[in-house]
Amino acid sequence: MQPNIQAFFDSATWTVTYVVYDEPGGSCAVIDPVLDYDPKAGRTETVSADKVIAFVTEQKLTVSWLLETHAHADHLSSADYLKGKLGGKTAIGDHIPAVQQTFKKLFNMEPQFATDGTQFDHLLAEGELFSVGKLTGKAISVSGHTPADMAYQFEDAIFIGDTLFMPDVGTARADFPGGDARQLYRSIRRLLDFPPETRLFMCHDYPPKDRSAQWQSTVAEERAHNIHVHDGVSEDQFVAMRTARDATLDMPVLILPSVQLNVRAGQMPPAEDNGVSYFKIPINVL
C-alpha cells in the first residue's frame, strides 16, 4: 500500500510536518510536528499543531506514532501536545542518549533528567520495522547532522529529516555538538543508493528568492543536481566544503530553547518553585 501524505509548512521556521496515513478512517504517523514559539516573549502557541489536529480529526485517523527525525535545533516540537490531544507513541532514533548527555552538560540540566531516552515512548533502532495501520515503516539511521538522526521509509517515500535539502539548497550542517561531516556524507550516499524514483521528503526548505518553498525531491534529482553532494563529489571534497561552510553559519535562532525541549520529547522543563518553567541561555558557550 502506498502511503497518503499530507504536508504542513511552517513559514516561521521553514519546517515541514507530515501526516502519513494508510486511508481515511485508518491510522497515521505524524513526523516532526512544530510548536510555535515567540523568542521575544518566551511564549508558545499551538496554531501549527492545531492544523495537524484538524486534519487528523477530519480524516478520522488514529495516531499510531509521533516520530522525530532528530532533536531539532531550529524549531520546538509539539509531540507532547499532540500526544495529549490525539494519543500515539513518541519515538526517535535510539542514539538520542548521546545527544541528551551532551546537552544535559551544556545546559546544566536538573540532576533528575535521565539521559537514557526514556522521555520517549520508544527508541527506534536501525532497520526496525513498525506499523501504521496497513502501512509498514522502516527506520534508517542517517547520523551526521546529529548522532541520532533517523529517516523513516514507507514504500517509495523516505522522510529524511535534515540530512538533505532540495537540490538547490544542498545539505545539512554538521557542526552541532556530536555532528560529523564525514558520517553525514556516508548517510547521504546511503539514501542516494535507493532507486532513482524514490521520493525524498525534506524536514525544511530555505528557498532561494526566485522560488517558493518546496519539500519533495527524488533520489535521481538529488544525485544529478544537489549543489553540495551530486554524483562525482567525493567524501573528502564534501567534508572540506561542509567544514568551511559551517564555519561561516550563524547558530539557528531557536537552537537554545529548541534543544532543551526536544531532548525531552516535547515536554517543558520542570517548573521551578514559583510554578514557572524556564529555558536556560548559556553565556559564551556556543
PDB file of C-alpha atoms in Angstrom, residues 166-276:
ATOM      1  CA  MET A 166      16.185  20.494  -2.025  1.00  0.00           C
ATOM      2  CA  PRO A 167      18.907  20.223  -4.695  1.00  0.00           C
ATOM      3  CA  ASP A 168      19.418  23.998  -4.965  1.00  0.00           C
ATOM      4  CA  VAL A 169      19.900  24.317  -1.183  1.00  0.00           C
ATOM      5  CA  GLY A 170      22.258  21.405  -0.538  1.00  0.00           C
ATOM      6  CA  THR A 171      22.785  19.526   2.687  1.00  0.00           C
ATOM      7  CA  ALA A 172      22.520  19.865   6.449  1.00  0.00           C
ATOM      8  CA  ARG A 173      25.276  21.374   8.545  1.00  0.00           C
ATOM      9  CA  ALA A 174      27.434  19.086  10.657  1.00  0.00           C
ATOM     10  CA  ASP A 175      28.976  21.404  13.244  1.00  0.00           C
ATOM     11  CA  PHE A 176      26.498  20.976  16.095  1.00  0.00           C
ATOM     12  CA  PRO A 177      27.765  19.055  19.142  1.00  0.00           C
ATOM     13  CA  GLY A 178      28.220  15.448  18.062  1.00  0.00           C
ATOM     14  CA  GLY A 179      27.915  16.277  14.347  1.00  0.00           C
ATOM     15  CA  ASP A 180      30.288  14.687  11.844  1.00  0.00           C
ATOM     16  CA  ALA A 181      30.608  15.802   8.210  1.00  0.00           C
ATOM     17  CA  ARG A 182      32.227  12.544   7.138  1.00  0.00           C
ATOM     18  CA  GLN A 183      29.429  10.497   8.657  1.00  0.00           C
ATOM     19  CA  LEU A 184      26.867  12.851   7.105  1.00  0.00           C
ATOM     20  CA  TYR A 185      28.334  12.172   3.655  1.00  0.00           C
ATOM     21  CA  ARG A 186      28.084   8.432   4.208  1.00  0.00           C
ATOM     22  CA  SER A 187      24.479   8.734   5.389  1.00  0.00           C
ATOM     23  CA  ILE A 188      23.593  10.828   2.353  1.00  0.00           C
ATOM     24  CA  ARG A 189      25.191   8.350  -0.028  1.00  0.00           C
ATOM     25  CA  ARG A 190      23.201   5.621   1.687  1.00  0.00           C
ATOM     26  CA  LEU A 191      19.998   7.478   0.858  1.00  0.00           C
ATOM     27  CA  LEU A 192      21.163   8.119  -2.696  1.00  0.00           C
ATOM     28  CA  ASP A 193      21.695   4.391  -3.233  1.00  0.00           C
ATOM     29  CA  PHE A 194      17.918   3.896  -3.221  1.00  0.00           C
ATOM     30  CA  PRO A 195      16.224   3.534  -6.621  1.00  0.00           C
ATOM     31  CA  PRO A 196      16.236   6.774  -8.673  1.00  0.00           C
ATOM     32  CA  GLU A 197      12.456   7.219  -8.456  1.00  0.00           C
ATOM     33  CA  THR A 198      12.416   7.063  -4.632  1.00  0.00           C
ATOM     34  CA  ARG A 199      10.661  10.125  -3.223  1.00  0.00           C
ATOM     35  CA  LEU A 200      12.557  12.118  -0.591  1.00  0.00           C
ATOM     36  CA  PHE A 201      10.652  14.387   1.784  1.00  0.00           C
ATOM     37  CA  MET A 202      12.582  17.205   3.471  1.00  0.00           C
ATOM     38  CA  CYS A 203      12.091  18.471   7.001  1.00  0.00           C
ATOM     39  CA  HIS A 204      12.946  22.029   5.909  1.00  0.00           C
ATOM     40  CA  ASP A 205      13.252  24.239   2.900  1.00  0.00           C
ATOM     41  CA  TYR A 206      15.183  27.503   2.818  1.00  0.00           C
ATOM     42  CA  PRO A 207      14.274  28.560  -0.729  1.00  0.00           C
ATOM     43  CA  PRO A 208      16.205  30.981  -2.912  1.00  0.00           C
ATOM     44  CA  LYS A 209      14.341  34.186  -3.615  1.00  0.00           C
ATOM     45  CA  ASP A 210      13.299  33.049  -7.075  1.00  0.00           C
ATOM     46  CA  ARG A 211      11.101  30.133  -5.939  1.00  0.00           C
ATOM     47  CA  SER A 212       8.507  29.264  -3.329  1.00  0.00           C
ATOM     48  CA  ALA A 213       9.019  26.646  -0.636  1.00  0.00           C
ATOM     49  CA  GLN A 214       9.237  23.013  -1.772  1.00  0.00           C
ATOM     50  CA  TRP A 215       9.871  19.855   0.178  1.00  0.00           C
ATOM     51  CA  GLN A 216       9.729  16.856  -2.159  1.00  0.00           C
ATOM     52  CA  SER A 217      12.551  15.617  -4.370  1.00  0.00           C
ATOM     53  CA  THR A 218      13.780  12.271  -5.713  1.00  0.00           C
ATOM     54  CA  VAL A 219      16.989  10.297  -5.475  1.00  0.00           C
ATOM     55  CA  ALA A 220      17.608  10.956  -9.174  1.00  0.00           C
ATOM     56  CA  GLU A 221      17.164  14.724  -8.768  1.00  0.00           C
ATOM     57  CA  GLU A 222      19.482  14.869  -5.768  1.00  0.00           C
ATOM     58  CA  ARG A 223      22.166  12.757  -7.446  1.00  0.00           C
ATOM     59  CA  ALA A 224      22.092  14.938 -10.544  1.00  0.00           C
ATOM     60  CA  HIS A 225      21.640  18.403  -9.111  1.00  0.00           C
ATOM     61  CA  ASN A 226      22.340  18.708  -5.366  1.00  0.00           C
ATOM     62  CA  ILE A 227      24.788  21.593  -5.117  1.00  0.00           C
ATOM     63  CA  HIS A 228      26.764  20.001  -2.274  1.00  0.00           C
ATOM     64  CA  VAL A 229      26.700  16.280  -2.916  1.00  0.00           C
ATOM     65  CA  HIS A 230      25.753  15.452  -6.522  1.00  0.00           C
ATOM     66  CA  ASP A 231      27.324  12.406  -8.137  1.00  0.00           C
ATOM     67  CA  GLY A 232      31.045  12.948  -8.548  1.00  0.00           C
ATOM     68  CA  VAL A 233      31.581  14.762  -5.234  1.00  0.00           C
ATOM     69  CA  SER A 234      33.990  12.682  -3.137  1.00  0.00           C
ATOM     70  CA  GLU A 235      33.829  12.237   0.603  1.00  0.00           C
ATOM     71  CA  ASP A 236      36.939  14.359   1.138  1.00  0.00           C
ATOM     72  CA  GLN A 237      35.589  17.114  -1.111  1.00  0.00           C
ATOM     73  CA  PHE A 238      32.301  17.134   0.763  1.00  0.00           C
ATOM     74  CA  VAL A 239      33.975  17.225   4.188  1.00  0.00           C
ATOM     75  CA  ALA A 240      36.188  20.146   3.120  1.00  0.00           C
ATOM     76  CA  MET A 241      33.203  22.060   1.716  1.00  0.00           C
ATOM     77  CA  ARG A 242      30.943  21.311   4.668  1.00  0.00           C
ATOM     78  CA  THR A 243      33.602  22.229   7.256  1.00  0.00           C
ATOM     79  CA  ALA A 244      34.410  25.526   5.563  1.00  0.00           C
ATOM     80  CA  ARG A 245      30.762  26.430   5.034  1.00  0.00           C
ATOM     81  CA  ASP A 246      29.692  25.521   8.570  1.00  0.00           C
ATOM     82  CA  ALA A 247      32.350  27.854   9.979  1.00  0.00           C
ATOM     83  CA  THR A 248      30.527  30.785   8.335  1.00  0.00           C
ATOM     84  CA  LEU A 249      26.998  29.941   9.551  1.00  0.00           C
ATOM     85  CA  ASP A 250      25.234  31.600  12.452  1.00  0.00           C
ATOM     86  CA  MET A 251      23.577  29.469  15.100  1.00  0.00           C
ATOM     87  CA  PRO A 252      19.857  28.862  14.401  1.00  0.00           C
ATOM     88  CA  VAL A 253      17.651  31.481  16.041  1.00  0.00           C
ATOM     89  CA  LEU A 254      15.794  28.906  18.149  1.00  0.00           C
ATOM     90  CA  ILE A 255      18.616  26.492  18.978  1.00  0.00           C
ATOM     91  CA  LEU A 256      18.710  27.255  22.716  1.00  0.00           C
ATOM     92  CA  PRO A 257      15.020  26.722  23.516  1.00  0.00           C
ATOM     93  CA  SER A 258      14.546  24.046  20.852  1.00  0.00           C
ATOM     94  CA  VAL A 259      17.173  21.606  22.049  1.00  0.00           C
ATOM     95  CA  GLN A 260      16.141  21.953  25.690  1.00  0.00           C
ATOM     96  CA  LEU A 261      12.575  20.996  24.801  1.00  0.00           C
ATOM     97  CA  ASN A 262      13.248  18.456  22.088  1.00  0.00           C
ATOM     98  CA  VAL A 263      15.569  16.199  24.082  1.00  0.00           C
ATOM     99  CA  ARG A 264      12.593  15.921  26.477  1.00  0.00           C
ATOM    100  CA  ALA A 265      10.243  14.625  23.737  1.00  0.00           C
ATOM    101  CA  GLY A 266       8.491  17.998  23.643  1.00  0.00           C
ATOM    102  CA  GLN A 267       7.905  18.226  27.395  1.00  0.00           C
ATOM    103  CA  MET A 268       8.635  21.522  29.139  1.00  0.00           C
ATOM    104  CA  PRO A 269      11.433  21.679  31.726  1.00  0.00           C
ATOM    105  CA  PRO A 270      10.100  21.042  35.211  1.00  0.00           C
ATOM    106  CA  ALA A 271       8.553  24.113  36.800  1.00  0.00           C
ATOM    107  CA  GLU A 272      10.563  25.864  39.472  1.00  0.00           C
ATOM    108  CA  ASP A 273       9.249  26.747  42.929  1.00  0.00           C
ATOM    109  CA  ASN A 274       7.273  29.688  41.508  1.00  0.00           C
ATOM    110  CA  GLY A 275       5.390  27.373  39.149  1.00  0.00           C
ATOM    111  CA  VAL A 276       7.136  28.657  36.010  1.00  0.00           C
TER     112      VAL A 276
END
